[in-house]
Short mmCIF file of C-alpha atoms in Angstrom, two decimals:
data_model
loop_
_atom_site.label_atom_id
_atom_site.label_comp_id
_atom_site.label_asym_id
_atom_site.label_seq_id
_atom_site.Cartn_x
_atom_site.Cartn_y
_atom_site.Cartn_z
CA MET A 1 121.42 128.55 97.76
CA SER A 2 124.53 130.55 98.54
CA GLU A 3 127.43 130.91 96.15
CA THR A 4 129.62 128.81 98.47
CA GLN A 5 127.11 125.96 98.44
CA ALA A 6 126.79 126.14 94.65
CA ARG A 7 130.58 125.90 94.21
CA ARG A 8 130.72 122.97 96.63
CA ASN A 9 127.91 121.15 94.80
CA ARG A 10 129.59 121.74 91.44
CA ARG A 11 132.90 120.37 92.75
CA ILE A 12 131.26 117.26 94.24
CA ALA A 13 129.10 116.64 91.15
CA ARG A 14 132.16 116.69 88.88
CA ILE A 15 133.86 113.96 90.94
CA ARG A 16 130.67 111.93 91.28
CA ALA A 17 130.00 112.03 87.55
CA ARG A 18 133.45 110.61 86.77
CA GLY A 19 132.82 107.74 89.18
CA GLU A 20 129.27 106.93 88.11
CA HIS A 21 129.53 107.03 84.31
CA PRO A 22 131.16 103.58 84.05
CA PHE A 23 128.35 102.05 86.11
CA ALA A 24 125.75 103.65 83.85
CA GLY A 25 127.57 102.22 80.83
CA LEU A 26 127.55 98.76 82.37
CA ARG A 27 123.85 99.13 83.18
CA GLN A 28 123.18 99.78 79.50
CA LEU A 29 124.87 96.47 78.71
CA GLY A 30 122.36 94.67 80.91
CA GLY A 31 123.57 95.61 84.37
CA LYS A 32 124.25 92.92 86.90
CA VAL A 33 121.33 90.74 85.82
CA LEU A 34 122.74 87.24 85.66
CA GLN A 35 121.25 84.49 83.58
CA ARG A 36 123.89 81.93 84.43
CA ILE A 37 123.93 79.10 86.91
CA GLY A 38 127.04 78.81 89.01
CA LEU A 39 129.44 81.31 90.45
CA LYS A 40 132.17 80.78 87.86
CA ARG A 41 129.84 81.33 84.90
CA ALA A 42 128.27 84.39 86.54
CA ALA A 43 131.72 85.85 87.26
CA LEU A 44 132.75 85.22 83.66
CA GLN A 45 129.64 86.98 82.38
CA LEU A 46 130.37 90.06 84.51
CA GLN A 47 134.01 90.07 83.39
CA LEU A 48 132.95 89.93 79.74
CA LYS A 49 130.58 92.86 80.28
CA ALA A 50 133.41 94.85 81.87
CA ALA A 51 135.75 93.99 78.98
CA THR A 52 133.07 95.03 76.48
CA TYR A 53 132.62 98.35 78.27
CA ASN A 54 136.38 98.94 78.26
CA LEU A 55 136.63 98.20 74.53
CA LYS A 56 133.73 100.55 73.77
CA ARG A 57 135.40 103.24 75.86
CA LEU A 58 138.75 102.72 74.13
CA SER A 59 137.20 102.89 70.67
CA GLY A 60 135.36 106.08 71.63
CA LEU A 61 138.56 107.68 72.88
CA LYS A 62 140.47 106.67 69.75
CA GLU A 63 137.69 108.05 67.57
CA ALA A 64 137.86 111.34 69.47
CA GLY A 65 141.60 111.47 68.87
CA VAL A 66 142.62 111.15 72.52
CA MET A 67 146.10 109.70 72.99
CA ALA A 68 146.19 107.00 75.65
CA PHE A 69 149.76 107.57 76.81
#
């Protein structure tokens, strides 16, 4: 692999990793497997999983000492 290709792959991988980490975190919470009947209950379950992920992320950032704003 040429040096140009390696730089391109590194640049693309960095962007891809930032976009895919949240989905991996949600997958660890059970993914999109729904055990609810009805669209409203299923939507609520997914929203709660997203909120849980966001809270875990926020607590991790606070623990690391990262200022939000």
